[in-house]
XYZ file of C-alpha atoms in Angstrom:
700
model
C -30.825 -16.662 8.780
C -29.236 -14.580 11.536
C -25.499 -14.123 11.510
C -23.487 -15.575 14.374
C -22.514 -13.051 16.999
C -18.900 -11.965 17.157
C -17.883 -12.206 20.829
C -14.711 -10.152 20.605
C -12.681 -7.794 18.506
C -10.695 -9.546 15.769
C -7.760 -8.952 13.486
C -7.407 -11.053 10.333
C -9.596 -13.719 11.909
C -7.604 -13.923 15.177
C -9.305 -13.096 18.498
C -7.852 -10.594 20.910
C -7.893 -11.180 24.622
C -8.311 -7.469 25.389
C -9.788 -4.362 23.833
C -7.331 -1.932 22.172
C -6.396 0.887 24.496
C -5.378 4.486 24.091
C -1.928 4.796 22.541
C -2.222 1.647 20.394
C -0.719 2.317 16.953
C -2.410 0.992 13.833
C -2.406 1.199 10.043
C -5.499 2.538 8.282
C -6.240 2.458 4.523
C -5.575 5.614 2.517
C -6.432 6.300 -1.119
C -3.159 8.129 -1.800
C -0.562 6.602 0.499
C -2.277 3.179 0.594
C -1.607 2.928 4.356
C -1.307 5.644 7.009
C -0.037 5.277 10.547
C -2.379 6.375 13.330
C -2.669 6.204 17.123
C -5.794 5.564 19.189
C -6.734 8.625 21.244
C -9.437 6.777 23.192
C -9.573 3.237 24.476
C -12.101 1.078 22.680
C -15.182 0.025 24.607
C -17.633 -2.654 23.580
C -20.346 -1.199 21.405
C -18.271 1.677 19.998
C -19.000 2.258 16.329
C -15.732 4.041 15.579
C -12.136 4.217 16.697
C -10.821 7.705 17.450
C -7.385 8.240 15.912
C -4.620 10.800 15.594
C -2.587 10.704 12.385
C 1.156 11.363 12.242
C 0.554 14.908 10.960
C -1.421 15.658 14.149
C -4.869 15.662 12.556
C -7.771 13.764 14.122
C -9.657 11.020 12.327
C -12.086 8.179 12.946
C -12.173 4.583 11.764
C -15.653 3.033 11.388
C -16.282 -0.443 12.821
C -18.886 -3.020 11.918
C -20.825 -3.475 15.159
C -21.810 -7.018 14.180
C -18.185 -8.125 14.145
C -15.772 -5.240 14.770
C -12.291 -5.698 13.366
C -9.278 -3.747 14.502
C -7.112 -2.091 11.841
C -3.730 -3.673 11.202
C -1.479 -3.170 14.231
C 1.799 -1.327 13.752
C 5.085 -2.854 14.858
C 7.263 -1.185 17.525
C 9.734 1.389 16.228
C 12.732 -0.760 17.129
C 11.598 -3.247 14.452
C 11.502 -0.577 11.749
C 13.987 -1.527 9.059
C 14.360 -5.109 10.362
C 16.363 -7.172 7.851
C 14.089 -10.216 8.162
C 10.337 -9.808 7.913
C 9.872 -12.954 10.002
C 11.156 -10.988 13.010
C 8.246 -8.541 12.860
C 5.679 -8.866 15.623
C 2.904 -8.300 13.077
C 3.356 -9.408 9.477
C 0.787 -8.088 7.029
C 0.708 -5.895 3.937
C 1.304 -2.482 5.586
C 4.076 -3.973 7.737
C 5.782 -5.432 4.661
C 5.519 -2.188 2.696
C 6.670 -0.036 5.620
C 9.700 -2.227 6.307
C 10.753 -2.354 2.662
C 10.229 1.381 2.304
C 12.241 2.193 5.431
C 15.141 0.000 4.339
C 15.098 1.336 0.781
C 14.754 5.062 1.474
C 16.567 5.400 4.791
C 19.511 3.031 4.320
C 19.518 2.491 0.532
C 19.071 -1.253 1.177
C 17.483 -3.288 -1.611
C 17.526 -6.764 -0.032
C 15.358 -8.107 2.796
C 14.837 -11.651 4.065
C 11.522 -13.280 4.797
C 12.510 -16.637 6.226
C 13.850 -18.700 3.323
C 12.960 -15.989 0.799
C 15.121 -13.067 -0.299
C 13.055 -10.062 -1.397
C 14.844 -7.788 -3.871
C 13.875 -4.241 -4.863
C 15.123 -2.802 -8.147
C 16.708 0.613 -7.399
C 17.067 1.418 -11.127
C 20.663 2.487 -10.583
C 24.055 0.880 -10.061
C 24.994 0.184 -6.445
C 28.546 -0.482 -5.177
C 27.588 -3.791 -3.555
C 28.526 -6.283 -6.271
C 32.300 -5.891 -6.618
C 34.745 -8.753 -6.049
C 35.600 -7.709 -2.457
C 31.904 -8.027 -1.587
C 31.785 -11.495 -3.144
C 34.776 -12.620 -1.094
C 33.209 -11.102 2.026
C 30.139 -13.348 1.632
C 32.091 -16.439 0.591
C 32.107 -19.012 3.379
C 29.704 -17.057 5.587
C 26.343 -18.162 6.962
C 23.274 -16.264 5.796
C 22.547 -14.894 9.272
C 26.068 -13.531 9.693
C 25.799 -11.005 6.869
C 23.287 -8.470 5.602
C 20.656 -9.826 3.181
C 22.124 -10.116 -0.315
C 21.841 -12.180 -3.478
C 25.402 -13.316 -2.709
C 24.243 -14.726 0.644
C 21.598 -16.835 -1.108
C 24.148 -17.939 -3.708
C 26.633 -18.904 -0.977
C 23.940 -20.875 0.843
C 23.178 -22.786 -2.360
C 26.897 -23.368 -2.942
C 27.275 -24.863 0.545
C 24.180 -27.054 0.358
C 25.242 -28.406 -3.029
C 27.246 -30.966 -1.059
C 23.964 -32.640 -0.025
C 21.755 -32.145 -3.078
C 21.540 -30.141 -6.276
C 20.348 -26.567 -5.778
C 18.395 -23.977 -7.721
C 17.737 -20.255 -7.502
C 14.201 -19.336 -8.554
C 14.124 -15.671 -9.518
C 10.616 -14.371 -10.076
C 8.885 -11.021 -10.239
C 7.064 -8.648 -12.522
C 8.615 -6.969 -15.540
C 11.256 -4.472 -14.451
C 11.807 -6.064 -11.048
C 15.468 -6.821 -11.794
C 15.295 -10.583 -12.393
C 17.912 -10.642 -15.148
C 20.339 -8.540 -13.107
C 19.872 -10.842 -10.105
C 20.574 -13.877 -12.277
C 23.767 -12.263 -13.602
C 24.988 -11.409 -10.107
C 24.388 -15.002 -8.988
C 26.259 -16.386 -12.019
C 29.136 -14.011 -11.338
C 29.278 -15.184 -7.728
C 29.462 -18.858 -8.715
C 32.041 -18.113 -11.404
C 34.292 -16.443 -8.849
C 33.941 -18.749 -5.828
C 33.718 -21.886 -7.979
C 36.435 -20.911 -10.421
C 39.134 -23.282 -11.522
C 42.429 -23.012 -9.695
C 44.378 -22.644 -12.903
C 42.442 -22.282 -16.148
C 39.662 -19.710 -15.843
C 38.309 -20.117 -19.380
C 35.166 -22.017 -18.356
C 34.098 -19.363 -15.854
C 34.715 -16.675 -18.465
C 32.610 -18.600 -20.971
C 29.743 -18.946 -18.502
C 29.756 -15.188 -17.935
C 30.175 -14.492 -21.664
C 26.828 -16.109 -22.392
C 25.003 -13.233 -20.660
C 25.787 -10.340 -23.064
C 24.960 -12.573 -26.038
C 21.596 -13.672 -24.669
C 20.775 -10.110 -23.673
C 21.591 -8.830 -27.152
C 19.343 -11.380 -28.869
C 16.666 -11.883 -26.210
C 16.286 -8.554 -24.388
C 14.532 -5.364 -25.447
C 13.337 -2.042 -24.104
C 9.771 -1.993 -22.811
C 7.851 0.814 -21.161
C 8.828 -0.589 -17.761
C 12.362 -1.822 -18.329
C 15.149 -0.750 -20.677
C 16.658 -4.249 -20.596
C 13.669 -6.561 -20.332
C 14.208 -10.281 -20.959
C 11.688 -11.407 -23.547
C 12.312 -15.117 -23.026
C 12.578 -17.527 -20.132
C 15.981 -18.967 -19.261
C 17.233 -21.787 -17.063
C 21.006 -22.070 -16.672
C 22.441 -25.137 -14.952
C 26.014 -24.626 -13.723
C 27.895 -27.906 -13.307
C 30.536 -28.483 -10.630
C 33.209 -31.147 -10.114
C 33.739 -33.169 -6.932
C 36.010 -30.314 -5.838
C 33.099 -27.912 -6.437
C 34.828 -26.143 -9.289
C 32.880 -25.135 -12.401
C 33.322 -27.689 -15.188
C 30.523 -26.609 -17.526
C 27.010 -25.287 -17.919
C 23.863 -25.810 -19.963
C 21.049 -23.475 -20.929
C 17.398 -24.036 -21.745
C 15.087 -21.305 -23.031
C 11.331 -20.882 -23.044
C 8.991 -18.878 -25.258
C 10.987 -16.209 -27.051
C 8.651 -13.286 -27.752
C 8.909 -13.458 -31.540
C 5.972 -11.119 -32.065
C 8.231 -8.271 -30.870
C 10.337 -8.765 -33.977
C 7.608 -7.389 -36.253
C 5.717 -5.089 -33.887
C 6.705 -2.797 -31.018
C 4.358 -0.584 -29.051
C 5.092 3.114 -28.645
C 8.223 3.843 -26.565
C 9.396 0.233 -26.928
C 12.174 -1.286 -29.031
C 12.974 -4.444 -30.910
C 15.770 -6.718 -29.694
C 19.006 -4.941 -28.764
C 21.080 -6.653 -31.456
C 19.346 -4.764 -34.283
C 20.166 -1.371 -32.773
C 23.715 -2.528 -32.104
C 24.096 -3.372 -35.790
C 22.545 -0.106 -36.973
C 24.798 1.900 -34.647
C 27.813 0.122 -36.163
C 26.788 0.488 -39.807
C 29.956 2.442 -40.640
C 32.294 -0.444 -39.767
C 34.296 -1.612 -42.815
C 33.190 -5.232 -42.432
C 29.534 -4.158 -42.593
C 29.837 -2.357 -45.904
C 27.616 -4.038 -48.460
C 24.982 -5.086 -45.919
C 22.853 -2.032 -46.638
C 22.711 -1.056 -42.983
C 21.526 2.383 -41.944
C 20.092 4.103 -38.931
C 17.499 2.205 -36.908
C 14.909 4.817 -37.854
C 15.162 3.687 -41.497
C 13.823 0.171 -40.843
C 10.185 -0.723 -40.259
C 11.071 -3.435 -37.755
C 13.099 -1.074 -35.522
C 11.200 2.209 -35.694
C 7.595 1.368 -34.840
C 8.042 2.347 -31.198
C 9.712 5.640 -32.220
C 12.462 4.966 -29.696
C 15.629 4.095 -31.565
C 18.102 5.589 -29.082
C 18.487 5.188 -25.320
C 20.311 7.841 -23.314
C 22.214 5.465 -21.054
C 23.024 2.931 -23.778
C 25.928 2.883 -26.227
C 24.704 0.416 -28.847
C 27.975 0.444 -30.796
C 29.987 -0.392 -27.673
C 27.473 -3.096 -26.798
C 27.995 -4.730 -30.191
C 31.713 -4.857 -29.472
C 30.941 -6.634 -26.186
C 28.644 -9.051 -28.011
C 31.337 -9.865 -30.573
C 33.974 -10.356 -27.881
C 31.643 -12.740 -26.066
C 31.081 -14.722 -29.269
C 34.837 -14.983 -29.779
C 35.338 -16.166 -26.205
C 32.785 -18.918 -26.837
C 34.620 -20.065 -29.937
C 32.387 -18.535 -32.632
C 34.773 -17.565 -35.438
C 34.753 -14.055 -36.885
C 33.487 -15.334 -40.239
C 30.551 -17.090 -38.566
C 29.730 -13.907 -36.674
C 29.684 -11.865 -39.876
C 27.435 -14.456 -41.504
C 25.105 -14.235 -38.525
C 25.008 -10.430 -38.737
C 24.318 -10.712 -42.461
C 21.238 -12.849 -41.802
C 20.065 -10.430 -39.112
C 20.407 -7.523 -41.528
C 18.431 -9.451 -44.143
C 15.568 -9.642 -41.641
C 15.584 -5.842 -41.382
C 15.427 -5.550 -45.173
C 12.624 -8.114 -45.292
C 10.515 -5.809 -43.133
C 11.081 -2.942 -45.596
C 9.821 -4.858 -48.651
C 6.822 -2.967 -50.057
C 3.777 -5.031 -50.947
C 1.217 -3.224 -53.101
C -2.388 -4.172 -53.860
C -3.137 -4.883 -57.536
C -6.673 -3.503 -57.351
C -8.913 -1.587 -55.025
C -10.381 -4.795 -53.626
C -6.942 -5.837 -52.425
C -7.456 -9.512 -53.226
C -3.993 -9.803 -54.780
C -0.711 -7.937 -54.467
C 2.762 -7.557 -55.973
C 6.269 -6.284 -55.250
C 8.049 -3.578 -57.219
C 10.748 -4.989 -59.542
C 13.222 -2.359 -58.354
C 12.453 -2.741 -54.645
C 15.847 -2.130 -53.025
C 14.942 -3.925 -49.796
C 13.865 -7.017 -51.740
C 17.142 -7.022 -53.659
C 19.258 -6.700 -50.508
C 17.286 -9.447 -48.749
C 17.830 -11.863 -51.635
C 21.498 -10.941 -52.030
C 22.318 -11.404 -48.361
C 20.598 -14.798 -48.187
C 21.652 -15.979 -51.631
C 18.125 -16.720 -52.887
C 16.449 -15.948 -56.215
C 14.722 -12.588 -56.292
C 11.995 -13.708 -58.684
C 11.087 -16.662 -56.499
C 10.941 -14.583 -53.320
C 8.852 -11.943 -55.073
C 6.431 -14.624 -56.269
C 6.012 -16.573 -53.067
C 5.589 -13.484 -50.921
C 2.401 -12.804 -52.892
C 1.168 -16.312 -53.702
C 0.779 -19.589 -51.918
C 0.478 -23.151 -53.160
C -2.566 -25.173 -52.157
C -2.586 -28.950 -52.429
C -5.784 -30.987 -52.525
C -6.376 -34.688 -53.021
C -6.786 -34.233 -56.762
C -4.741 -31.183 -57.731
C -2.227 -28.527 -56.791
C -2.892 -24.889 -57.609
C -1.459 -21.463 -56.838
C -3.636 -18.867 -55.126
C -2.882 -15.140 -54.860
C -2.844 -13.571 -51.418
C -4.315 -10.257 -50.393
C -1.928 -7.504 -49.380
C -2.677 -8.096 -45.701
C -2.171 -11.844 -46.068
C 1.140 -11.185 -47.813
C 2.245 -8.817 -45.042
C 1.364 -11.483 -42.490
C 3.330 -14.045 -44.496
C 6.344 -11.701 -44.680
C 6.252 -11.090 -40.936
C 5.851 -14.816 -40.243
C 8.973 -15.479 -42.312
C 10.932 -12.828 -40.392
C 9.881 -14.293 -37.036
C 10.754 -17.779 -38.233
C 14.245 -16.781 -39.354
C 14.945 -14.971 -36.081
C 13.570 -17.834 -34.026
C 15.875 -20.288 -35.781
C 18.856 -17.961 -35.292
C 18.035 -17.719 -31.594
C 17.948 -21.509 -31.253
C 21.242 -21.778 -33.159
C 22.867 -19.284 -30.769
C 21.654 -21.234 -27.730
C 23.026 -24.461 -29.217
C 26.421 -22.836 -29.879
C 26.551 -21.531 -26.314
C 25.697 -24.976 -24.936
C 28.364 -26.537 -27.130
C 30.971 -24.125 -25.775
C 29.849 -24.676 -22.167
C 29.632 -28.465 -22.328
C 31.112 -30.047 -19.204
C 34.753 -30.995 -19.703
C 34.604 -33.771 -17.111
C 32.071 -35.639 -15.009
C 29.949 -33.355 -12.877
C 29.349 -34.010 -9.199
C 26.632 -31.451 -8.506
C 24.830 -28.529 -10.083
C 23.125 -25.239 -9.304
C 20.330 -24.045 -11.555
C 19.305 -20.415 -12.028
C 15.781 -19.814 -13.302
C 15.061 -16.389 -14.792
C 11.585 -16.328 -16.297
C 8.942 -13.822 -17.281
C 6.925 -12.400 -14.443
C 3.138 -12.604 -14.439
C 1.760 -10.347 -17.197
C -1.569 -8.618 -17.718
C -2.096 -5.802 -20.211
C -5.011 -3.995 -21.810
C -4.900 -6.596 -24.584
C -3.591 -10.059 -23.681
C -2.899 -12.729 -26.279
C -1.171 -16.074 -26.741
C 2.174 -14.839 -25.400
C 0.706 -13.633 -22.098
C -1.253 -16.876 -21.780
C 1.905 -19.006 -22.066
C 3.829 -16.714 -19.724
C 1.119 -16.834 -17.071
C 0.795 -20.609 -17.474
C 4.517 -20.938 -16.746
C 4.083 -18.745 -13.672
C 1.211 -20.935 -12.473
C 3.524 -23.961 -12.639
C 6.274 -22.049 -10.873
C 3.880 -20.971 -8.129
C 2.721 -24.564 -7.724
C 6.288 -25.781 -7.285
C 6.948 -23.042 -4.768
C 3.807 -23.942 -2.817
C 4.830 -27.585 -2.855
C 8.302 -26.862 -1.528
C 7.592 -24.066 0.928
C 4.296 -25.174 2.399
C 3.230 -28.732 1.655
C 6.524 -30.654 1.904
C 7.746 -28.500 4.792
C 4.636 -29.125 6.859
C 4.595 -32.816 6.000
C 8.118 -32.965 7.434
C 6.795 -31.464 10.666
C 4.150 -34.177 10.825
C 6.736 -36.924 10.278
C 8.802 -35.551 13.156
C 5.641 -35.323 15.299
C 6.097 -31.617 15.896
C 2.915 -30.050 17.330
C 1.562 -28.169 14.367
C -1.623 -26.681 12.948
C -1.596 -27.134 9.183
C -1.474 -23.833 7.241
C -4.158 -23.694 4.562
C -2.271 -22.177 1.621
C -3.592 -21.249 -1.817
C -3.640 -24.301 -4.105
C -3.614 -23.395 -7.793
C -3.948 -26.970 -9.096
C -7.543 -26.366 -10.335
C -6.307 -23.473 -12.489
C -3.479 -25.608 -13.872
C -5.960 -28.393 -14.655
C -8.101 -25.876 -16.535
C -5.100 -25.078 -18.722
C -3.303 -28.376 -19.257
C -5.676 -31.252 -18.440
C -7.472 -33.311 -21.088
C -10.021 -31.067 -22.824
C -8.410 -28.117 -21.083
C -7.599 -24.838 -22.825
C -4.370 -26.081 -24.447
C -5.833 -29.434 -25.449
C -8.816 -27.794 -27.144
C -6.489 -25.308 -28.848
C -4.339 -28.067 -30.319
C -7.425 -29.965 -31.483
C -8.794 -26.844 -33.158
C -5.480 -26.379 -34.980
C -5.950 -29.836 -36.525
C -9.383 -28.967 -37.929
C -9.431 -28.062 -41.662
C -11.599 -25.025 -40.962
C -10.558 -24.346 -37.409
C -10.851 -20.753 -36.239
C -10.318 -18.628 -33.161
C -14.072 -18.023 -32.861
C -14.882 -21.730 -33.090
C -12.243 -22.487 -30.453
C -13.669 -19.822 -28.156
C -17.129 -21.366 -28.434
C -15.745 -24.785 -27.515
C -14.091 -23.230 -24.459
C -17.417 -21.750 -23.385
C -19.240 -25.038 -23.917
C -16.678 -27.017 -21.966
C -15.655 -24.759 -19.090
C -18.261 -22.041 -18.564
C -20.238 -22.833 -15.381
C -18.005 -25.878 -14.843
C -14.706 -24.337 -13.766
C -14.596 -21.569 -11.138
C -11.364 -20.338 -12.739
C -12.955 -19.772 -16.170
C -15.219 -16.902 -17.120
C -16.723 -15.370 -20.250
C -16.553 -11.584 -20.561
C -19.858 -9.805 -20.961
C -20.752 -8.797 -24.510
C -17.906 -10.812 -26.032
C -17.730 -13.986 -28.090
C -13.998 -13.987 -28.795
C -12.397 -13.663 -25.363
C -12.144 -15.578 -22.114
C -11.032 -14.870 -18.551
C -8.788 -17.075 -16.426
C -8.609 -16.562 -12.665
C -4.871 -17.011 -12.059
C -3.155 -17.133 -8.664
C -2.132 -13.489 -9.183
C -5.493 -12.239 -10.404
C -7.850 -12.627 -13.329
C -6.712 -11.953 -16.889
C -8.869 -11.489 -19.976
C -7.393 -13.056 -23.123
C -8.404 -12.142 -26.674
C -8.825 -15.312 -28.763
C -7.856 -13.619 -32.017
C -4.494 -14.913 -33.244
C -4.243 -17.863 -30.854
C -4.444 -20.504 -33.602
C -1.983 -18.721 -35.893
C 0.559 -18.142 -33.116
C 0.172 -21.681 -31.823
C 0.770 -23.225 -35.248
C 3.720 -20.884 -35.826
C 3.899 -21.906 -39.485
C 5.487 -20.366 -42.550
C 4.369 -21.255 -46.059
C 6.317 -24.234 -47.345
C 7.400 -22.384 -50.495
C 9.260 -19.734 -48.485
C 10.845 -22.385 -46.288
C 11.991 -24.159 -49.437
C 13.694 -20.988 -50.648
C 15.529 -20.583 -47.363
C 16.667 -24.188 -47.416
C 18.164 -23.576 -50.836
C 20.204 -20.706 -49.419
C 23.908 -21.364 -48.960
C 23.990 -19.103 -45.921
C 24.335 -20.920 -42.613
C 22.572 -21.451 -40.263
C 19.589 -22.296 -42.476
C 16.116 -22.153 -40.891
C 14.180 -25.392 -40.877
C 10.489 -26.185 -40.841
C 8.955 -26.214 -37.400
C 6.688 -29.206 -37.133
C 5.266 -28.854 -33.624
C 2.681 -26.554 -32.110
C 3.809 -24.150 -29.430
C 0.978 -25.047 -27.071
C 2.061 -28.681 -27.211
C 5.609 -27.621 -26.356
C 4.382 -25.386 -23.538
C 2.249 -28.129 -22.041
C 5.099 -30.615 -22.290
C 7.539 -28.228 -20.621
C 5.010 -27.244 -17.992
C 4.053 -30.828 -17.290
C 7.593 -31.905 -16.452
C 7.962 -32.268 -12.720
C 10.772 -30.422 -11.043
C 13.007 -33.012 -9.461
C 12.501 -33.203 -5.691
C 16.269 -33.675 -5.425
C 16.734 -30.032 -6.390
C 16.478 -27.618 -3.455
C 15.114 -24.205 -4.503
C 16.103 -20.788 -3.108
C 13.357 -18.271 -3.992
C 14.314 -14.693 -4.895
C 11.188 -12.649 -5.707
C 11.854 -9.176 -7.084
C 9.708 -6.059 -7.021
C 10.158 -3.086 -9.343
C 8.726 -0.440 -7.060
C 8.861 2.505 -9.451
C 7.040 2.224 -12.754
C 8.530 5.569 -13.833
C 12.013 4.064 -14.263
C 13.468 6.736 -11.948
C 15.906 6.177 -9.123
C 15.271 6.840 -5.441
C 11.470 6.603 -5.642
C 9.155 4.429 -3.574
C 5.617 5.137 -4.722
C 3.167 3.448 -2.348
C 0.105 4.169 -4.463
C 1.599 2.034 -7.239
C 2.564 -0.746 -4.894
C -0.522 -1.948 -3.111
C 0.541 -5.558 -3.070
C -2.915 -7.006 -2.521
C -4.342 -5.159 -5.535
C -1.518 -6.190 -7.845
C -1.053 -9.786 -6.769
C -3.851 -11.042 -4.491
C -2.252 -14.436 -3.935
C 1.265 -13.344 -4.711
C 4.236 -11.855 -2.820
C 2.516 -10.311 0.193
C 0.353 -13.318 1.029
C 3.310 -15.603 0.383
C 5.477 -13.635 2.813
C 2.767 -13.631 5.462
C 2.195 -17.376 5.109
C 5.881 -18.326 5.233
C 6.284 -16.387 8.472
C 4.342 -19.138 10.233
C 6.859 -21.840 9.263
C 9.828 -22.789 11.426
C 12.757 -20.652 10.237
C 15.481 -23.176 11.102
C 16.033 -26.952 10.946
C 18.142 -28.654 13.619
C 19.519 -32.194 13.204
C 18.112 -34.966 15.407
C 21.458 -35.347 17.188
C 21.663 -31.676 18.129
C 22.989 -31.398 21.693
C 23.192 -28.474 24.151
C 26.878 -28.184 23.283
C 26.013 -27.766 19.619
C 23.358 -25.205 20.494
C 26.003 -23.296 22.407
C 28.287 -23.429 19.379
C 25.459 -21.927 17.351
C 25.270 -19.111 19.936
C 21.665 -19.965 20.820
C 21.062 -19.259 24.527
C 18.852 -21.668 26.434
C 16.208 -19.004 26.957
C 15.596 -18.406 23.247
C 12.250 -19.587 21.919
C 13.249 -21.295 18.672
C 9.963 -20.375 16.992
C 11.173 -16.773 16.947
C 14.656 -17.581 15.662
C 15.158 -15.899 12.306
C 18.589 -17.109 11.189
C 21.244 -19.625 12.170
């Protein structure tokens, strides 16, 4: 079959009414710089197989064209639009235009914020900037977004104003190291200051005090971020009818408990452990058996126990002050630190094989770590020693004790450590929520969502699957709000409009959460007496291979699967999915912990994580909540300041349906809503001259 002829030159599917002429400036692909600027030295004539170009360094080059359907390279915007603070104002909005604008603003004016219609794009500079002090907050308070430079405070102020009509939310998304946690803290600080009580400021102080605590227990150093949040967090700040803060509530999602027992090279465990080790000499910590972080298995695997720009001892003081501000008594804090230290000692317990086959193991009677663990938790040493190496099996007719191999015992020890820490984390969240409980009836609220960015590594497991599932749901909500509902509103108002065909990730979500989807089959496999990761993988192949375009089986593999997410395809290794989903600890060890007189005592977890994830993901976001998206990009993977490395930031390669396409698509929406009763007088008050074409208006 012959291909249809292409009657004219095209750009991204759009036809041009004239051929490009000499002097036209374009962007051409480059393997090092990603995009290079060039200028046509000859006018294009029909039938030409190449475009003749001059690069900015003066060298000559050519750009080959497909004669069957020649496409012009991306056109470059005029120089006067370079550094524009709203991408919607660009004449041409595409990947090189986005990158060039962000680069110009970042390197030439040290500007980290840029608008794109309703979206605020944030770049992490990896250094402190003097743009978050109180005078800056007061400067943005009461202002319209278009009156001030792009800033997280401008988005926060817009949400604060619109709270009068409906509840608001800030959705902060981005990859690891993009600065999501910092953005969330700046937004909370803004609301605490502008929505503070006229007299008593204790509630605002408590809201802010929750941040250092959650960072201590939920953040860790990774290869891309020295203060990476390893859990998802949604904070709802409650306001009175006078729009003063009266309380707050926090929900968390998927703490990365696997980090507790394993850290990759150059990474660390949670900050709180290093804070404790750095403060081992304090009088109140004598008797805990604390030492340097390098002396504990759970804190030294990444061989990175110290950070140059971090004072762990000072950070512990901040953590303790925050606890005190939230009403956690000193004695309760010391008890909490005692339990945390016991977890470190648990990781140092030596388990030795009894024979060369390794089918059974034992602990040394004089194991110092075992003794300290039992002393700190108030449990019997003999019982802990026994049930670390044995497990009780119950059948219909009898109960018997079976020895565990050394590896099984190590897995059981690590599972216990993760369980204890997970329960402590939940206890801390509950204490924070108790301290932040609204003191009177709330009138409105603003939510701040700070969640993991999309993740893909060399080896991806259960944690990455849950994180990426959450991001699929977040992307769906964003699509619904930004594209579908917005355009449906245009149709209702009978505005002439051509519907934008945006990426719909519902099929991928159905693959994950629908009946007989990935999560459903995982939960069913966990119920099987002899369920296994391999058996589950085979059921996935049988059900979804050749049936779902978003599911794929890797070549030469029977224990992995590929999901085509909105941000690209990810290969997941099935090994460990069932164990992590069940998240169980042997009942005998749980029984020992329940007998402990130390509080808080861990309890048995009776639900599967995949069931929790599906339930959380399946909850619809209330349409009464108006979101304000704040995507963040960490543009330097070297964690150095002042760098903008284009070769690491080809947006299309990293996120095919992510930030760049989202920015391009939103540029086609109307950037401003006017009420039905809007009169010429009101337009004049808005400083909109009659000659302005509203479709090009970027801010009001």
